[in-house]
CSV table of C-alpha atoms in Angstrom, one decimal:
chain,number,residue,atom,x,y,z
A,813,UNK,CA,-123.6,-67.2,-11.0
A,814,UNK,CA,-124.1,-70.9,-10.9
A,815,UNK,CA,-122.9,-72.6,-7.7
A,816,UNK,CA,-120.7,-75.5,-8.8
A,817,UNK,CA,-117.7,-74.4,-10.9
A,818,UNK,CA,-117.2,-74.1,-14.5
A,819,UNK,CA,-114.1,-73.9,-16.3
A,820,UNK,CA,-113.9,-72.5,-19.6
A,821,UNK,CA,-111.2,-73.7,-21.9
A,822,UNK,CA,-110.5,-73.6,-25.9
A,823,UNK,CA,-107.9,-76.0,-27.9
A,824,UNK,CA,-105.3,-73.7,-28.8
A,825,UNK,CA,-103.5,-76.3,-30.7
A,826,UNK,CA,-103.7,-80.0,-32.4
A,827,UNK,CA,-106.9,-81.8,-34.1
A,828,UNK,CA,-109.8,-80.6,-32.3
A,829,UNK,CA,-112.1,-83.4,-34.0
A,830,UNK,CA,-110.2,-85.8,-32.8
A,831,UNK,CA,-109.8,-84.5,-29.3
A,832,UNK,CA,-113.8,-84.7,-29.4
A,833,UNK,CA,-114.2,-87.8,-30.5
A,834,UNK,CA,-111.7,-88.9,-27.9
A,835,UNK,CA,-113.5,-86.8,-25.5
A,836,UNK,CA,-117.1,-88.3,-26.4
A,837,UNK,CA,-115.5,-92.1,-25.7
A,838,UNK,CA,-114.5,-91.4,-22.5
A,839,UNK,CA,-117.6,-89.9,-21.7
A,840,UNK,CA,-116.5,-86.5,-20.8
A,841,UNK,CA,-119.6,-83.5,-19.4
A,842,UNK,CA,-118.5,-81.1,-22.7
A,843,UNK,CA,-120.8,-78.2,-22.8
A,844,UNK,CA,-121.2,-76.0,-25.6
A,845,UNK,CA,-118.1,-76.9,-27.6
A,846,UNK,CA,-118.4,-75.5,-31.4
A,847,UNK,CA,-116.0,-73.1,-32.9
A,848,UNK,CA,-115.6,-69.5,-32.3
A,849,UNK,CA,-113.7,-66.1,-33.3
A,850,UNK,CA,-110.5,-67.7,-31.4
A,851,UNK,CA,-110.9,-71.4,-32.9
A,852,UNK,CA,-112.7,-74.0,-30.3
A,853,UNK,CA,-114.1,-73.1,-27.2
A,854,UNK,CA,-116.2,-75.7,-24.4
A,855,UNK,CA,-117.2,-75.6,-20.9
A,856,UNK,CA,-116.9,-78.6,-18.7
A,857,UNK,CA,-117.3,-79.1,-14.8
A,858,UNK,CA,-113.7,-78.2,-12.8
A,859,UNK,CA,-112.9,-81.6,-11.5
A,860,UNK,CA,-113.4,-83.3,-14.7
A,861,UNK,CA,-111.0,-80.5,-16.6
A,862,UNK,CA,-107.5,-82.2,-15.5
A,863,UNK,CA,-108.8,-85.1,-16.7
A,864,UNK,CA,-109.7,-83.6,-20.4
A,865,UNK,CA,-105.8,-81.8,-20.3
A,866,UNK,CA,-104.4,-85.2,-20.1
A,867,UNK,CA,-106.6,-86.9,-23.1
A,868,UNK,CA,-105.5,-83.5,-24.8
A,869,UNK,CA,-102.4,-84.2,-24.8
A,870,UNK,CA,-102.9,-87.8,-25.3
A,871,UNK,CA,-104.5,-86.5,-28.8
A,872,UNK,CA,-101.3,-84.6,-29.6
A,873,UNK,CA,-103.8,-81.3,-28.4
A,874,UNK,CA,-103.4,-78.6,-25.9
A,875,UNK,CA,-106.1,-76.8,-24.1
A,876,UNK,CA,-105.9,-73.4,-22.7
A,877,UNK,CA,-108.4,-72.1,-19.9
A,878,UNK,CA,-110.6,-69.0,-20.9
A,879,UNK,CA,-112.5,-68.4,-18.1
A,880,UNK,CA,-114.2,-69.6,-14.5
A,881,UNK,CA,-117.1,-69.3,-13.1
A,882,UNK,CA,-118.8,-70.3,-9.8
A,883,UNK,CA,-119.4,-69.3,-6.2
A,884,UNK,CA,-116.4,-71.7,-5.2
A,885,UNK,CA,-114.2,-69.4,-7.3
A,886,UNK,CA,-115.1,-66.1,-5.4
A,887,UNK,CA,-114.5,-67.9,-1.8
A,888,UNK,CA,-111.4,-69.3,-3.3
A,889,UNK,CA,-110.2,-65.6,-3.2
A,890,UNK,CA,-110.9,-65.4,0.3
A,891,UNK,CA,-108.8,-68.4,1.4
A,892,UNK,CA,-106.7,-67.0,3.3
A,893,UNK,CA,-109.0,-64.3,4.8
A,894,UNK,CA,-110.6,-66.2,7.6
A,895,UNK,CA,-112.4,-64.0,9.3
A,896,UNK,CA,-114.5,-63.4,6.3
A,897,UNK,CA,-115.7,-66.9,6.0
A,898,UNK,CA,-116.0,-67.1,9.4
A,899,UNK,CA,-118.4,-64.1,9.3
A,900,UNK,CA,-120.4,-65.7,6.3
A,901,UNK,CA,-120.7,-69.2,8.4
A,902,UNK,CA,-122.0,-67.5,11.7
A,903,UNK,CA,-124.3,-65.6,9.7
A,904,UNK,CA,-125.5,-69.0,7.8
A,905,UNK,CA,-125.6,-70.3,10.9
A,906,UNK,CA,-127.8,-67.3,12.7
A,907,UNK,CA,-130.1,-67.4,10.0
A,908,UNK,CA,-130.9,-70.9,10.7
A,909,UNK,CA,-130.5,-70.5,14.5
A,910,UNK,CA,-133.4,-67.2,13.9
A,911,UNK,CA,-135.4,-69.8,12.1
A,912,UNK,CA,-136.7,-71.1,16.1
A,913,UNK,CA,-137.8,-68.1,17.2
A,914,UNK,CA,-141.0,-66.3,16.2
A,915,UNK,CA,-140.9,-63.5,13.7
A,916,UNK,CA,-144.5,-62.7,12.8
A,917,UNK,CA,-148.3,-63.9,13.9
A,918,UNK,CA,-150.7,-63.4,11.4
A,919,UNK,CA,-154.1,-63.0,12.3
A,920,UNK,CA,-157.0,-61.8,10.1
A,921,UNK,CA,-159.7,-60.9,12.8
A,922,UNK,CA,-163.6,-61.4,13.0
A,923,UNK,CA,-166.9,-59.7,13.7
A,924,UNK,CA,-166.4,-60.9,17.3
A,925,UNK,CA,-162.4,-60.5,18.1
A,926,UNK,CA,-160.2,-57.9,17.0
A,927,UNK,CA,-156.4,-58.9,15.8
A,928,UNK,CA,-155.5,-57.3,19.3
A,929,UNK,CA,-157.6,-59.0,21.5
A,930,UNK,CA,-155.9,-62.6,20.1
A,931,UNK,CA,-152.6,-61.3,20.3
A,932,UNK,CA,-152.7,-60.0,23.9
A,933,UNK,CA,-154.3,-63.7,24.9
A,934,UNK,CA,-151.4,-65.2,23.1
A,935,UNK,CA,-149.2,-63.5,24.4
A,936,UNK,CA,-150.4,-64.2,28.3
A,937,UNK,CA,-149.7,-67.7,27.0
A,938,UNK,CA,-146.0,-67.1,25.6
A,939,UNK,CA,-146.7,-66.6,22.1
A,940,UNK,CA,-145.4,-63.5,21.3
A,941,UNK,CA,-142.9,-62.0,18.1
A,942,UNK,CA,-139.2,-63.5,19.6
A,943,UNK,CA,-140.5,-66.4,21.2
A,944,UNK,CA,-138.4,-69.8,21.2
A,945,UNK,CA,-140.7,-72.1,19.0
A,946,UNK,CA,-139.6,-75.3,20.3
A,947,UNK,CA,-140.3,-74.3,24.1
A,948,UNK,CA,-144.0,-73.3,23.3
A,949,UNK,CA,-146.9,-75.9,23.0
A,950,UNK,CA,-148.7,-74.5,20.4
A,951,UNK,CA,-151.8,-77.2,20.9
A,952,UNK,CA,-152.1,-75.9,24.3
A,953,UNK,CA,-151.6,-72.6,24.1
A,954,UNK,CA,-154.3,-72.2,21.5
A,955,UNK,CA,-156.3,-73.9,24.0
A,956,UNK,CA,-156.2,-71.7,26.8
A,957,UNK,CA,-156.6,-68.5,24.5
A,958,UNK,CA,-159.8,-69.8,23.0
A,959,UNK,CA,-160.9,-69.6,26.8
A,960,UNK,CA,-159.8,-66.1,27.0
A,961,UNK,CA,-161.7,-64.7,23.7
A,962,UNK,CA,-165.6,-66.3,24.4
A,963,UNK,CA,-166.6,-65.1,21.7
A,964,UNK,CA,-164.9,-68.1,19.6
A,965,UNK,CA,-165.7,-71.1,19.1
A,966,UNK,CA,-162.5,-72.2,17.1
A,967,UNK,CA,-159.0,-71.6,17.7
A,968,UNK,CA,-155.7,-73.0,15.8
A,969,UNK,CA,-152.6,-72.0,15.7
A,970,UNK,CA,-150.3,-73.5,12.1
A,971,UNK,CA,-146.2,-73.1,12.7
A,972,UNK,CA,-145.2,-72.3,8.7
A,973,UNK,CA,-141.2,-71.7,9.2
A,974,UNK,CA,-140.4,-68.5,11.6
A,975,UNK,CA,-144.2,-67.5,11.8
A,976,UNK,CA,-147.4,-68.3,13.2
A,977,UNK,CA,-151.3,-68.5,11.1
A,978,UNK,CA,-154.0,-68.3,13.9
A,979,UNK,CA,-157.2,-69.8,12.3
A,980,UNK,CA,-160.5,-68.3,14.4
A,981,UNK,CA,-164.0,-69.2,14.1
A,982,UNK,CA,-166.6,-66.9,15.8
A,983,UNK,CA,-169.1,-68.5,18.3
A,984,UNK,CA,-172.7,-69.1,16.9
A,985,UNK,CA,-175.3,-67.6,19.4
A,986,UNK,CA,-178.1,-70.4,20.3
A,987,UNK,CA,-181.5,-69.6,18.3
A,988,UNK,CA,-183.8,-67.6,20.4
A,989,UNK,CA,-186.5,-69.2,22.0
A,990,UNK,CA,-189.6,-69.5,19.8
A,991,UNK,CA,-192.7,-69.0,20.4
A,992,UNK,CA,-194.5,-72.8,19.9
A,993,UNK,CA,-198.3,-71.3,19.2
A,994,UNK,CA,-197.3,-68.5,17.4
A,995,UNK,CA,-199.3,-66.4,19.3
A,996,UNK,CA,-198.6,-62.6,19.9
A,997,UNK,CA,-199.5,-59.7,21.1
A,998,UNK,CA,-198.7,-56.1,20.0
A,999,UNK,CA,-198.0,-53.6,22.7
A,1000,UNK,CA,-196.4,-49.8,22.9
A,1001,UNK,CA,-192.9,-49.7,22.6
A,1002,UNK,CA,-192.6,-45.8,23.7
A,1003,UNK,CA,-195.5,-43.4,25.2
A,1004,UNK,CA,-197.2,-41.6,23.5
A,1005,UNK,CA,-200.4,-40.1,22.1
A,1006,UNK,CA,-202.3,-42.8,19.3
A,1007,UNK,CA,-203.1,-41.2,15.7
A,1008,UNK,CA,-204.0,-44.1,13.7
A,1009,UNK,CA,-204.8,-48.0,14.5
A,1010,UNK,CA,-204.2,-50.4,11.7
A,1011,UNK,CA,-205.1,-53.9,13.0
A,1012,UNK,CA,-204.3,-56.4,10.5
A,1013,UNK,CA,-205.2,-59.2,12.7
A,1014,UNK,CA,-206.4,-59.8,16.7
A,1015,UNK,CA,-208.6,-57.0,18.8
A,1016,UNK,CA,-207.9,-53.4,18.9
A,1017,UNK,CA,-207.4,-52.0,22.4
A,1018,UNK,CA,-206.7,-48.5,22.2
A,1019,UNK,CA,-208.0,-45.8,19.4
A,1020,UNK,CA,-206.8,-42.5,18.5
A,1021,UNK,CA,-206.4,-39.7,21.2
A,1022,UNK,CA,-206.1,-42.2,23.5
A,1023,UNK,CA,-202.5,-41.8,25.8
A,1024,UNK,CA,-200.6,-45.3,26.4
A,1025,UNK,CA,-197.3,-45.8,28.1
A,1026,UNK,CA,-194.6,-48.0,27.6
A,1027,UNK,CA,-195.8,-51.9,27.2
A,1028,UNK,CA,-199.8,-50.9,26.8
A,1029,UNK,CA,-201.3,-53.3,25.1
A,1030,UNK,CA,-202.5,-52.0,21.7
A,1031,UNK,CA,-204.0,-55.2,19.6
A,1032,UNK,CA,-204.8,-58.4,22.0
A,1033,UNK,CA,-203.9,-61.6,20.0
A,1034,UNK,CA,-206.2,-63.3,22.6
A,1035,UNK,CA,-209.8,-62.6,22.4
A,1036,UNK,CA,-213.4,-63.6,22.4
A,1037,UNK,CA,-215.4,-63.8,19.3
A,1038,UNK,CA,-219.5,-63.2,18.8
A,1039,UNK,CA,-220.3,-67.0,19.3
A,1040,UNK,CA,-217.9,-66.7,22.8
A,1041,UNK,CA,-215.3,-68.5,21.4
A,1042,UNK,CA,-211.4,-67.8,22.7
A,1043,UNK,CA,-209.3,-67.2,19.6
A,1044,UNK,CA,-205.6,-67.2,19.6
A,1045,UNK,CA,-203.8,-65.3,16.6
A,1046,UNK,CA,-200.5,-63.8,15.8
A,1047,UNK,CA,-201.5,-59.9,16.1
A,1048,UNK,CA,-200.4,-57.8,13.7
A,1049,UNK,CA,-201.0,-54.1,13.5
A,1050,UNK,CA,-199.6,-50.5,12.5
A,1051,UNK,CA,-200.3,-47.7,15.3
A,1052,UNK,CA,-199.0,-44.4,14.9
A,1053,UNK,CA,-198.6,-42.0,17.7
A,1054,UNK,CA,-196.9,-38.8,19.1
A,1055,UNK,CA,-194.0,-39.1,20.5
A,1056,UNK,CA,-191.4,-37.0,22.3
A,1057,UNK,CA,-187.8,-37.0,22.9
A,1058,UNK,CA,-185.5,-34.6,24.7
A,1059,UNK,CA,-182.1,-33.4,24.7
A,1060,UNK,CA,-179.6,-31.2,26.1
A,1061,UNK,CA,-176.6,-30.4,23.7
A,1062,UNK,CA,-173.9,-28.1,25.4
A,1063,UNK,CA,-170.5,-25.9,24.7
A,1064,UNK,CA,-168.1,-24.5,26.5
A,1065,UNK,CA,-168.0,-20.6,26.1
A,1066,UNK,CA,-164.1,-20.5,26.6
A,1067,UNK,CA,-161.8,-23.1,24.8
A,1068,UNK,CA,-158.2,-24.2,24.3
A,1069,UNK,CA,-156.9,-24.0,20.9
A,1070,UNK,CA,-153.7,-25.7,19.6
A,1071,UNK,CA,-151.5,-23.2,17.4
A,1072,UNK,CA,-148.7,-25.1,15.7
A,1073,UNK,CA,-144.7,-23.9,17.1
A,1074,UNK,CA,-141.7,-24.8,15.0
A,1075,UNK,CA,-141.0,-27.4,12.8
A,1076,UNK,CA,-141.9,-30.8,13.5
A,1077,UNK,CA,-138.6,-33.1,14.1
A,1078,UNK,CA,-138.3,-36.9,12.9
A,1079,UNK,CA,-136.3,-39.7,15.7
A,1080,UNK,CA,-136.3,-43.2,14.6
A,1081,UNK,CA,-136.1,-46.4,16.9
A,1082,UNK,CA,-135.0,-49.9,15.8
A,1083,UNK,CA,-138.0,-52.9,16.2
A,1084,UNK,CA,-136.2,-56.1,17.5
A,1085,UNK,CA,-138.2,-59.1,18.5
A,1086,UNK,CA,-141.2,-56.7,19.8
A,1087,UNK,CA,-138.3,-54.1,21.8
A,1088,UNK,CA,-137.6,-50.6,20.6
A,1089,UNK,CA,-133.9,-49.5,20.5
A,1090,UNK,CA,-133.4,-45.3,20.2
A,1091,UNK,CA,-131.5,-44.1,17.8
A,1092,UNK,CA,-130.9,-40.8,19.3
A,1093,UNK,CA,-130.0,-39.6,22.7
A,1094,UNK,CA,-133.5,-39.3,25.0
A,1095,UNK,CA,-133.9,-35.8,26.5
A,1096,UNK,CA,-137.2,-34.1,28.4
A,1097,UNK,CA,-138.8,-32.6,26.3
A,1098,UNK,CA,-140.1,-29.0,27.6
A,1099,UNK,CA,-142.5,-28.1,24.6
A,1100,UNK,CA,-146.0,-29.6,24.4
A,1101,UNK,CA,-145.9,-32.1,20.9
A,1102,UNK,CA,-148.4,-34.9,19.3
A,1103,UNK,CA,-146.3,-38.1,18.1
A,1104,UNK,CA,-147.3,-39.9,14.1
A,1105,UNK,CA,-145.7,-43.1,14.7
A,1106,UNK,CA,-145.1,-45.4,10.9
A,1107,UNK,CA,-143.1,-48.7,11.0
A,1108,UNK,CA,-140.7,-49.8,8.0
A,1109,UNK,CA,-140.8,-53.5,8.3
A,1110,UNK,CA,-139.0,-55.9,5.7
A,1111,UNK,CA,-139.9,-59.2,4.0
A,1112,UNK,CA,-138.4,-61.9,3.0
A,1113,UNK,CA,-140.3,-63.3,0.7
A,1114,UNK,CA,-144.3,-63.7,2.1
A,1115,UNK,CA,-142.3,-63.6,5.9
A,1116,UNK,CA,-142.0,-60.5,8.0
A,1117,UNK,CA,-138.5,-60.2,9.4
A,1118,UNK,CA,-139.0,-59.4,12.9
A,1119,UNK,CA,-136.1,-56.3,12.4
A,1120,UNK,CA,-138.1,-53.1,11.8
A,1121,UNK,CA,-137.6,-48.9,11.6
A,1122,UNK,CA,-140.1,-47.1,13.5
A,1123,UNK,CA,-140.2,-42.9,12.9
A,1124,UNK,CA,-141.8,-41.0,15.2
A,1125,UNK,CA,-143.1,-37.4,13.8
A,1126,UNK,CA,-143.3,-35.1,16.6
A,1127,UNK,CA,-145.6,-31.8,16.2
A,1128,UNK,CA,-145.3,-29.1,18.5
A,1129,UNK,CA,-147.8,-26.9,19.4
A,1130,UNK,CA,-148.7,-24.5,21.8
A,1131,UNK,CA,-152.1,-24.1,23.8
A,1132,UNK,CA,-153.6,-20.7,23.4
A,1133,UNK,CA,-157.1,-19.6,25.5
A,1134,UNK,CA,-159.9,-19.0,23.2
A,1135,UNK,CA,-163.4,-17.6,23.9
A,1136,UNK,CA,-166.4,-17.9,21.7
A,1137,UNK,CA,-169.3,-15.0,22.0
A,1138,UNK,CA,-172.9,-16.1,22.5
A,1139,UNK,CA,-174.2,-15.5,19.7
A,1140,UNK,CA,-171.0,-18.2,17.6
A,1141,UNK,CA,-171.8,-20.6,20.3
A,1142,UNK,CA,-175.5,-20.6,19.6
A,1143,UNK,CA,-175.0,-21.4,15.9
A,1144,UNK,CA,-172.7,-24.6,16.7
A,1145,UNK,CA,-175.6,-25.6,19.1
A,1146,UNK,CA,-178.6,-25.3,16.5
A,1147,UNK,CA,-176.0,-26.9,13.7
A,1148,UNK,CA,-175.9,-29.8,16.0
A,1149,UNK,CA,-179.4,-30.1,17.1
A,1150,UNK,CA,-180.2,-29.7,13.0
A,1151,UNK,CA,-178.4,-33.1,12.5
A,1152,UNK,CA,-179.7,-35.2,15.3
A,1153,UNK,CA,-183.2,-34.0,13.8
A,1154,UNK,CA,-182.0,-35.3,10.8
A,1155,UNK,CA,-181.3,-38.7,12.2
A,1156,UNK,CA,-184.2,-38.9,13.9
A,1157,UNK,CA,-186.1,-38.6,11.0
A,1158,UNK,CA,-184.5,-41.6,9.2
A,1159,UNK,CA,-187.5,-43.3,10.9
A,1160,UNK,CA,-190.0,-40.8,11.9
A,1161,UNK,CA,-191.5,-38.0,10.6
A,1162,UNK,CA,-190.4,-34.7,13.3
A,1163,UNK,CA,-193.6,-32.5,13.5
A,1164,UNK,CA,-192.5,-30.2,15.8
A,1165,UNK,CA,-188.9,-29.2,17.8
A,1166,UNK,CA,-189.1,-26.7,20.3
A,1167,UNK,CA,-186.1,-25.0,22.3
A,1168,UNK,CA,-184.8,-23.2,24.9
A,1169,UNK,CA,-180.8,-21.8,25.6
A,1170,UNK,CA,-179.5,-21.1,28.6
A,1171,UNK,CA,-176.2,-19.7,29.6
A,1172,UNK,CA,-174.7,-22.4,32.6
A,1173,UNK,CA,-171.0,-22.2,34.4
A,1174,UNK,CA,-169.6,-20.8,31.6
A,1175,UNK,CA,-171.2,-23.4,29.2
A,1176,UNK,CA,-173.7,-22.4,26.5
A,1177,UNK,CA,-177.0,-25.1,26.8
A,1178,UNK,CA,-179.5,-25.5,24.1
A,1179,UNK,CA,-183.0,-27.7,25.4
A,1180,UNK,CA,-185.1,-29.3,22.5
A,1181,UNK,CA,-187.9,-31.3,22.7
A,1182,UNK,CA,-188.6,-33.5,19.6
A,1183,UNK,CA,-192.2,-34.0,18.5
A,1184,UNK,CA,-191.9,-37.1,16.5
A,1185,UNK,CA,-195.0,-39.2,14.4
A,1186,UNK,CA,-193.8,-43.2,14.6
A,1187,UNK,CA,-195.3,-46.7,14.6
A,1188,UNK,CA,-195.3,-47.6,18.2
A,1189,UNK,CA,-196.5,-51.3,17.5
A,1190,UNK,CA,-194.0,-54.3,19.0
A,1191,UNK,CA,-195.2,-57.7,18.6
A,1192,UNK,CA,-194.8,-59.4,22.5
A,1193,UNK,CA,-195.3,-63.7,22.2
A,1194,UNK,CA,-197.9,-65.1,24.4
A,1195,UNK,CA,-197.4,-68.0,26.4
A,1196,UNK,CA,-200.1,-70.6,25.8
A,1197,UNK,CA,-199.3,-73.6,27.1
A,1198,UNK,CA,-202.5,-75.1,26.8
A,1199,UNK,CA,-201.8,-75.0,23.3
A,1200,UNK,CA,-198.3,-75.9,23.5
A,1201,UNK,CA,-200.0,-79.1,24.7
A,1202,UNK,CA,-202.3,-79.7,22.3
């Protein structure tokens, strides 16, 4: 339906040539006039159509209207029902009024911020879905929230229409201090027992069957050679020892078990601006129930409409009192202890796990000790400042 009116017409009588020609010299819109089934048809634009009747007749021809079409034509009908129009203007005119307020805030987040985290600091600063757009300072408020979230160093906030893009750039950490002479040592990261020493470079410290506790040091990247020279290198070494590593893992004997009662049942709530409207008459609730919540939420076009459906799925359930005999609880302890082994192994090799199970206040506790074979060796820089000089 085109929106300015068309009227459609055909010469039901006289020369139609020489209508057109007339027509032409005047310098009347004629749209796709030709002949039809019913002799010659056109279109032309309504207010230039009284002034084709009277060249018509002028050129002993008479025109008869086929057709109209146009939005003006539908209102037409509803002249004289004013309410209607009235009802179309104020709804033209909300829509445009809606256009000042805030219906959506995209934010994509990073590895620092979640979307949540900006959206609460925006809020604080009256950037939220509903607000007035005119009374907010975007600049500002963008401003404060980047002072909320320290783990940005960017914040921008870009008004398109009804909604808000937030731009966000994480923070860059400063670059760890370095270590000017290069020179390092390499010390125990964990106790444990040595196996092995592979010094690629500086003096060995410990050897093999030796214990060492956390932070011994294991290759010296300062040292004296044969001639009594003080060298300074950047120690390097492998040093593989026994480790050990404990832990308790636990399970209650007696448990609570949820058993599903009745069929679940479906209430829906109306999203406006951020605030949820029931649709259904609230009641307490006596039976014990787990809420799915999913939101319907229209577009127009690339824009959220800030007018959503929210369901809410509520399961019912009822709690019954389990109880698990030793022996079951025993094989979910050893399942579990299987898998941190397993993890634990990702970087060591496990040469030995011992255990022990107790029964405690009604729990079921399983002790294992980890016997592990790892590379110990941490590199620890040396401050030389003599050097740093030089």
């Amino acid at each position: 339906m085109g929106l300015f009116p068309i009227v459609e017409f055909r010469v039901a009588k006289g020369d139609p040539q020489g209508f057109l020609d007339a027509a032409r010299r005047q310098g009347m819109p004629l749209r796709r006039f030709g002949r039809g089934q019913q002799g010659y048809r056109g279109e032309i634009p309504l207010r230039h159509y009284p002034a084709l009747a009277r060249l018509a007749r002028e050129n002993q021809a008479l025109l008869r209207v086929k057709g109209r079409r146009g939005i003006w034509f539908h209102l037409r009908k509803y002249r004289k029902r004013l309410g209607f129009l009235a009802g179309i203007a104020l709804f033209l005119g909300g829509l445009l009024f809606s256009q000042c307020f805030l219906w959506a805030i995209d934010v994509e987040p990073t590895e620092r911020v979640t979307a949540q985290q900006v959206l609460d600091a925006l809020k604080g600063q009256g950037v939220s879905i509903g607000a007035f757009l005119p009374g907010v300072d975007l600049e500002k408020a963008a401003m404060r929230a980047r002072t909320e979230l320290p783990g940005l160093s960017f914040l921008a906030l870009n008004r398109i229409g009804s909604r808000i893009q937030v731009e966000l750039a994480d923070a860059v950490d400063p670059p760890e201090p370095k270590n000017p002479s290069g020179v390092c040592n390499v010390v125990a990261e964990k106790p444990g027992i040595i196996r092995s020493v592979e010094a690629y470079s500086g003096q060995q410290m410990v050897k093999p069957g030796q214990s060492v506790g956390e932070g011994t040091l294991l290759v010296s990247g300062v040292f004296e050679n044969k001639d009594g020279k003080i060298l300074y290198v950047h120690a390097g070494a492998k040093v593989m020892a026994e480790t050990e590593i404990s832990r308790t893992f636990s399970i209650p004997l007696s448990y609570t078990e949820k058993i599903p009662a009745g069929e679940p049942e479906t209430y829906y709530r109306v999203d406006l601006f951020g605030r949820k409207w029931p649709l259904f008459l609230a009641k307490k609730e006596d039976r014990l129930y787990e809420s799915s919540f999913s939101m319907f939420e229209p577009k127009l076009g690339p824009v959220k409409i800030p007018i959503g459906v929210e369901k809410e799925t509520r399961s019912f359930y009822e709690e019954v009192e389990m109880t698990r005999t030793e022996e079951e609880a025993m094989a979910l302890l050893e399942h579990m202890a299987e898998v941190y082994g397993e993890e634990l192994s990702e970087d060591a090799q496990v040469l030995k796990v011992e255990k022990s199970a107790r029964v405690s206040e009604g729990k079921m506790e399983l002790d294992v000790a980890y016997t592990l074979l790892e590379d110990i060796a941490r590199p620890q820089p040396v401050d030389t400042p003599e050097l740093t000089e030089n």
